[in-house]
């Protein structure tokens, strides 16, 4: 579904990604692990079109992607849940969700179906729909950020550290929701520092270190790797 080939990207003169290659196949959860500053967010931004690519290529469902504007990529089926959630705090939960669908050109009925699906996945959002989003707890805001991204009707969902700052029971809830999305047919690229949580639901994993992929394999292989166990799992 997604293939990233030898991608480099820079901030000014400083190169942050030094030739990244990875792929995500239909229906997979692929997780991208790495410490602070490894380049995880930069890579997601390059895929979604927020951060320019310097060289390399990106294909999504066979279409060359790297020169398309971000909103075109959304329309073609990629939606991102940003780091730190970035919900619109003064707006209601319902309005945050509606904004997720702003770029859609299909009819209102399809959008209403997706809204119902988000409310089934996250029943709390339905109960809180008229509340200002800023009044929600961290876990609820994360669910809202995911719900908003789903309202764009994606085929591939990019998630940037959805477990960040959440209490352990909420981490489990968010992960269960991500797992349910996969079971529903969605393809997912999951960025996490919480390697243990991410590997528990992922099919495959990549480890990113200072702008390079240093390890890749099935979630089982990565979980068993002694370097990962030491550096990311604290074993
Ligand atoms: N806007 C920016 N301007 C300049 N340098 C940046 C900018 N954003 C990120 N960088 C640098 O690019 C590198 C990769 O950062 P990035 O945010 O992609 O890492 P990350 O893996 O997402 O880290 P974290 O786990 O902290 O979110 C780091 O060295 C960072 O300092
Ligand atoms: Mg980041």
GROMACS .gro file of C-alpha atoms and ligand atoms in nm:
model
  267
    1UNK     CA    1   0.000   0.000   0.000
    2UNK     CA    2   0.276   0.243   0.100
    3UNK     CA    3   0.636   0.226  -0.007
    4UNK     CA    4   0.905   0.469   0.100
    5UNK     CA    5   1.232   0.443  -0.093
    6UNK     CA    6   1.556   0.600   0.015
    7UNK     CA    7   1.395   0.916   0.150
    8UNK     CA    8   1.603   1.205   0.279
    9UNK     CA    9   1.468   1.523   0.434
   10UNK     CA   10   1.629   1.825   0.599
   11UNK     CA   11   1.556   2.120   0.826
   12UNK     CA   12   1.757   2.397   0.666
   13UNK     CA   13   2.104   2.257   0.621
   14UNK     CA   14   2.059   1.982   0.878
   15UNK     CA   15   1.957   1.648   0.731
   16UNK     CA   16   1.717   1.464   0.964
   17UNK     CA   17   1.639   1.156   0.749
   18UNK     CA   18   1.935   0.994   0.576
   19UNK     CA   19   1.780   0.754   0.325
   20UNK     CA   20   1.484   0.576   0.480
   21UNK     CA   21   1.320   0.280   0.310
   22UNK     CA   22   1.017   0.100   0.445
   23UNK     CA   23   0.687  -0.039   0.329
   24UNK     CA   24   0.343  -0.099   0.474
   25UNK     CA   25   0.127  -0.368   0.315
   26UNK     CA   26  -0.253  -0.380   0.298
   27UNK     CA   27  -0.413  -0.452   0.633
   28UNK     CA   28  -0.093  -0.443   0.838
   29UNK     CA   29  -0.004  -0.261   1.155
   30UNK     CA   30   0.356  -0.155   1.113
   31UNK     CA   31   0.526   0.018   1.401
   32UNK     CA   32   0.815   0.257   1.384
   33UNK     CA   33   1.016   0.262   1.706
   34UNK     CA   34   1.288   0.503   1.807
   35UNK     CA   35   1.417   0.734   2.075
   36UNK     CA   36   1.361   1.111   2.101
   37UNK     CA   37   1.486   1.288   1.793
   38UNK     CA   38   1.529   0.973   1.582
   39UNK     CA   39   1.318   1.124   1.302
   40UNK     CA   40   0.987   0.944   1.352
   41UNK     CA   41   0.768   1.253   1.332
   42UNK     CA   42   0.971   1.391   1.043
   43UNK     CA   43   0.911   1.071   0.848
   44UNK     CA   44   0.534   1.083   0.912
   45UNK     CA   45   0.533   1.446   0.801
   46UNK     CA   46   0.719   1.357   0.483
   47UNK     CA   47   0.461   1.085   0.412
   48UNK     CA   48   0.166   1.316   0.478
   49UNK     CA   49   0.326   1.604   0.287
   50UNK     CA   50   0.377   1.854   0.569
   51UNK     CA   51   0.756   1.826   0.552
   52UNK     CA   52   0.933   1.846   0.214
   53UNK     CA   53   1.132   1.553   0.083
   54UNK     CA   54   1.485   1.618  -0.045
   55UNK     CA   55   1.535   1.296  -0.239
   56UNK     CA   56   1.387   0.950  -0.270
   57UNK     CA   57   1.034   0.845  -0.351
   58UNK     CA   58   0.703   0.757  -0.191
   59UNK     CA   59   0.433   0.550  -0.356
   60UNK     CA   60   0.084   0.504  -0.220
   61UNK     CA   61  -0.132   0.240  -0.388
   62UNK     CA   62   0.104   0.256  -0.684
   63UNK     CA   63   0.079   0.636  -0.725
   64UNK     CA   64   0.395   0.848  -0.698
   65UNK     CA   65   0.318   1.061  -0.399
   66UNK     CA   66   0.615   1.269  -0.298
   67UNK     CA   67   0.526   1.580  -0.502
   68UNK     CA   68   0.155   1.592  -0.416
   69UNK     CA   69   0.014   1.858  -0.182
   70UNK     CA   70  -0.083   1.739   0.166
   71UNK     CA   71  -0.458   1.789   0.109
   72UNK     CA   72  -0.442   1.577  -0.207
   73UNK     CA   73  -0.277   1.298  -0.008
   74UNK     CA   74  -0.563   1.314   0.242
   75UNK     CA   75  -0.814   1.287  -0.042
   76UNK     CA   76  -0.625   0.983  -0.176
   77UNK     CA   77  -0.657   0.809   0.159
   78UNK     CA   78  -0.380   0.900   0.406
   79UNK     CA   79  -0.474   1.058   0.735
   80UNK     CA   80  -0.248   1.151   1.025
   81UNK     CA   81  -0.308   1.164   1.398
   82UNK     CA   82  -0.051   1.424   1.505
   83UNK     CA   83   0.190   1.406   1.794
   84UNK     CA   84   0.038   1.577   2.099
   85UNK     CA   85  -0.314   1.526   1.958
   86UNK     CA   86  -0.360   1.888   1.836
   87UNK     CA   87  -0.732   1.893   1.886
   88UNK     CA   88  -0.920   2.223   1.855
   89UNK     CA   89  -0.972   2.290   2.226
   90UNK     CA   90  -1.245   2.559   2.213
   91UNK     CA   91  -1.455   2.367   1.961
   92UNK     CA   92  -1.699   2.094   2.060
   93UNK     CA   93  -1.614   1.729   2.023
   94UNK     CA   94  -1.872   1.704   1.743
   95UNK     CA   95  -1.718   1.999   1.556
   96UNK     CA   96  -1.368   1.851   1.589
   97UNK     CA   97  -1.501   1.533   1.429
   98UNK     CA   98  -1.681   1.723   1.153
   99UNK     CA   99  -1.361   1.912   1.072
  100UNK     CA  100  -1.194   1.579   1.006
  101UNK     CA  101  -1.428   1.537   0.711
  102UNK     CA  102  -1.376   1.886   0.563
  103UNK     CA  103  -1.193   1.770   0.251
  104UNK     CA  104  -1.444   1.502   0.156
  105UNK     CA  105  -1.651   1.532  -0.156
  106UNK     CA  106  -1.867   1.221  -0.111
  107UNK     CA  107  -2.222   1.260   0.016
  108UNK     CA  108  -2.335   1.345   0.365
  109UNK     CA  109  -2.471   0.997   0.415
  110UNK     CA  110  -2.125   0.838   0.393
  111UNK     CA  111  -1.991   1.097   0.634
  112UNK     CA  112  -2.277   1.025   0.875
  113UNK     CA  113  -2.199   0.652   0.851
  114UNK     CA  114  -1.836   0.721   0.943
  115UNK     CA  115  -1.943   0.946   1.231
  116UNK     CA  116  -2.160   0.664   1.365
  117UNK     CA  117  -1.867   0.425   1.332
  118UNK     CA  118  -1.639   0.657   1.530
  119UNK     CA  119  -1.905   0.684   1.802
  120UNK     CA  120  -1.930   0.304   1.817
  121UNK     CA  121  -1.554   0.271   1.845
  122UNK     CA  122  -1.534   0.546   2.109
  123UNK     CA  123  -1.868   0.560   2.292
  124UNK     CA  124  -1.730   0.826   2.529
  125UNK     CA  125  -1.706   1.072   2.239
  126UNK     CA  126  -2.075   1.038   2.168
  127UNK     CA  127  -2.166   1.112   2.528
  128UNK     CA  128  -1.934   1.417   2.527
  129UNK     CA  129  -2.022   1.543   2.181
  130UNK     CA  130  -2.131   1.893   2.285
  131UNK     CA  131  -1.845   1.946   2.531
  132UNK     CA  132  -1.553   2.171   2.438
  133UNK     CA  133  -1.272   1.936   2.335
  134UNK     CA  134  -1.030   2.111   2.572
  135UNK     CA  135  -1.234   1.987   2.869
  136UNK     CA  136  -1.167   1.621   2.783
  137UNK     CA  137  -0.913   1.404   2.964
  138UNK     CA  138  -0.589   1.311   2.787
  139UNK     CA  139  -0.722   0.969   2.691
  140UNK     CA  140  -1.046   1.113   2.558
  141UNK     CA  141  -0.853   1.375   2.358
  142UNK     CA  142  -0.644   1.098   2.203
  143UNK     CA  143  -0.958   0.914   2.104
  144UNK     CA  144  -1.094   1.237   1.958
  145UNK     CA  145  -0.774   1.290   1.758
  146UNK     CA  146  -0.804   0.938   1.619
  147UNK     CA  147  -1.176   0.987   1.552
  148UNK     CA  148  -1.109   1.312   1.369
  149UNK     CA  149  -0.849   1.141   1.147
  150UNK     CA  150  -1.095   0.860   1.073
  151UNK     CA  151  -1.352   1.115   0.959
  152UNK     CA  152  -1.135   1.183   0.655
  153UNK     CA  153  -1.214   0.826   0.544
  154UNK     CA  154  -0.852   0.701   0.524
  155UNK     CA  155  -0.716   0.370   0.395
  156UNK     CA  156  -0.387   0.430   0.574
  157UNK     CA  157  -0.377   0.586   0.919
  158UNK     CA  158  -0.054   0.744   1.048
  159UNK     CA  159  -0.041   0.760   1.428
  160UNK     CA  160   0.226   0.964   1.606
  161UNK     CA  161   0.279   0.843   1.966
  162UNK     CA  162  -0.086   0.789   2.059
  163UNK     CA  163   0.012   0.647   2.401
  164UNK     CA  164   0.217   0.952   2.502
  165UNK     CA  165   0.126   1.087   2.845
  166UNK     CA  166  -0.153   0.837   2.908
  167UNK     CA  167  -0.206   0.626   3.219
  168UNK     CA  168  -0.144   0.253   3.158
  169UNK     CA  169  -0.514   0.157   3.148
  170UNK     CA  170  -0.578   0.428   2.887
  171UNK     CA  171  -0.279   0.313   2.684
  172UNK     CA  172  -0.445  -0.029   2.672
  173UNK     CA  173  -0.775   0.123   2.562
  174UNK     CA  174  -0.617   0.324   2.284
  175UNK     CA  175  -0.420   0.021   2.164
  176UNK     CA  176  -0.732  -0.195   2.169
  177UNK     CA  177  -0.904   0.068   1.954
  178UNK     CA  178  -0.613   0.066   1.706
  179UNK     CA  179  -0.632  -0.312   1.694
  180UNK     CA  180  -1.008  -0.290   1.627
  181UNK     CA  181  -0.941  -0.053   1.336
  182UNK     CA  182  -0.704  -0.308   1.186
  183UNK     CA  183  -0.966  -0.580   1.227
  184UNK     CA  184  -1.201  -0.347   1.040
  185UNK     CA  185  -0.960  -0.346   0.744
  186UNK     CA  186  -0.763  -0.026   0.803
  187UNK     CA  187  -0.387  -0.020   0.741
  188UNK     CA  188  -0.181   0.149   1.013
  189UNK     CA  189   0.164   0.299   1.054
  190UNK     CA  190   0.215   0.344   1.428
  191UNK     CA  191   0.498   0.558   1.565
  192UNK     CA  192   0.575   0.482   1.928
  193UNK     CA  193   0.836   0.523   2.196
  194UNK     CA  194   0.638   0.273   2.401
  195UNK     CA  195   0.793  -0.026   2.223
  196UNK     CA  196   0.632  -0.285   2.444
  197UNK     CA  197   0.281  -0.157   2.375
  198UNK     CA  198   0.338  -0.110   2.003
  199UNK     CA  199   0.497  -0.452   1.948
  200UNK     CA  200   0.204  -0.616   2.124
  201UNK     CA  201  -0.033  -0.514   1.842
  202UNK     CA  202   0.199  -0.474   1.541
  203UNK     CA  203   0.263  -0.722   1.260
  204UNK     CA  204   0.603  -0.578   1.169
  205UNK     CA  205   0.839  -0.316   1.308
  206UNK     CA  206   1.122  -0.085   1.207
  207UNK     CA  207   1.369   0.071   1.446
  208UNK     CA  208   1.483   0.421   1.358
  209UNK     CA  209   1.803   0.569   1.500
  210UNK     CA  210   1.926   0.920   1.413
  211UNK     CA  211   1.752   0.924   1.077
  212UNK     CA  212   1.831   0.569   0.967
  213UNK     CA  213   1.651   0.235   0.983
  214UNK     CA  214   1.878   0.012   1.189
  215UNK     CA  215   1.653  -0.293   1.234
  216UNK     CA  216   1.344  -0.437   1.073
  217UNK     CA  217   1.146  -0.754   1.108
  218UNK     CA  218   0.827  -0.911   1.233
  219UNK     CA  219   0.707  -0.783   1.569
  220UNK     CA  220   0.813  -1.117   1.719
  221UNK     CA  221   1.165  -1.091   1.578
  222UNK     CA  222   1.207  -0.733   1.695
  223UNK     CA  223   1.070  -0.816   2.039
  224UNK     CA  224   1.327  -1.095   2.071
  225UNK     CA  225   1.623  -0.889   1.948
  226UNK     CA  226   1.874  -0.838   2.225
  227UNK     CA  227   1.952  -0.477   2.122
  228UNK     CA  228   1.584  -0.387   2.128
  229UNK     CA  229   1.534  -0.561   2.459
  230UNK     CA  230   1.812  -0.361   2.612
  231UNK     CA  231   1.750  -0.021   2.453
  232UNK     CA  232   1.371  -0.011   2.421
  233UNK     CA  233   1.218  -0.276   2.644
  234UNK     CA  234   1.438  -0.227   2.949
  235UNK     CA  235   1.503  -0.601   2.978
  236LIG     N1  236   1.115   2.214   1.304
  236LIG     C1  237   1.241   2.168   1.317
  236LIG     N2  238   1.347   2.246   1.290
  236LIG     C2  239   1.474   2.198   1.301
  236LIG     N3  240   1.505   2.074   1.339
  236LIG     C3  241   1.403   1.991   1.368
  236LIG     C4  242   1.265   2.034   1.359
  236LIG     N4  243   1.186   1.930   1.393
  236LIG     C5  244   1.270   1.829   1.424
  236LIG     N5  245   1.400   1.865   1.408
  236LIG     C6  246   1.517   1.777   1.430
  236LIG     O1  247   1.506   1.664   1.345
  236LIG     C7  248   1.543   1.545   1.414
  236LIG     C8  249   1.427   1.447   1.414
  236LIG     O2  250   1.320   1.499   1.490
  236LIG     P1  251   1.177   1.431   1.500
  236LIG     O3  252   1.086   1.526   1.566
  236LIG     O4  253   1.138   1.379   1.367
  236LIG     O5  254   1.210   1.308   1.597
  236LIG     P2  255   1.112   1.208   1.671
  236LIG     O6  256   1.168   1.072   1.649
  236LIG     O7  257   0.972   1.232   1.629
  236LIG     O8  258   1.132   1.248   1.823
  236LIG     P3  259   1.028   1.249   1.947
  236LIG     O9  260   1.023   1.108   1.996
  236LIG    O10  261   1.090   1.342   2.045
  236LIG    O11  262   0.895   1.297   1.897
  236LIG     C9  263   1.588   1.589   1.553
  236LIG    O12  264   1.726   1.602   1.551
  236LIG    C10  265   1.519   1.723   1.571
  236LIG    O13  266   1.595   1.806   1.655
  237LIG    MG1  267   0.805   1.283   1.731
   0.00000   0.00000   0.00000
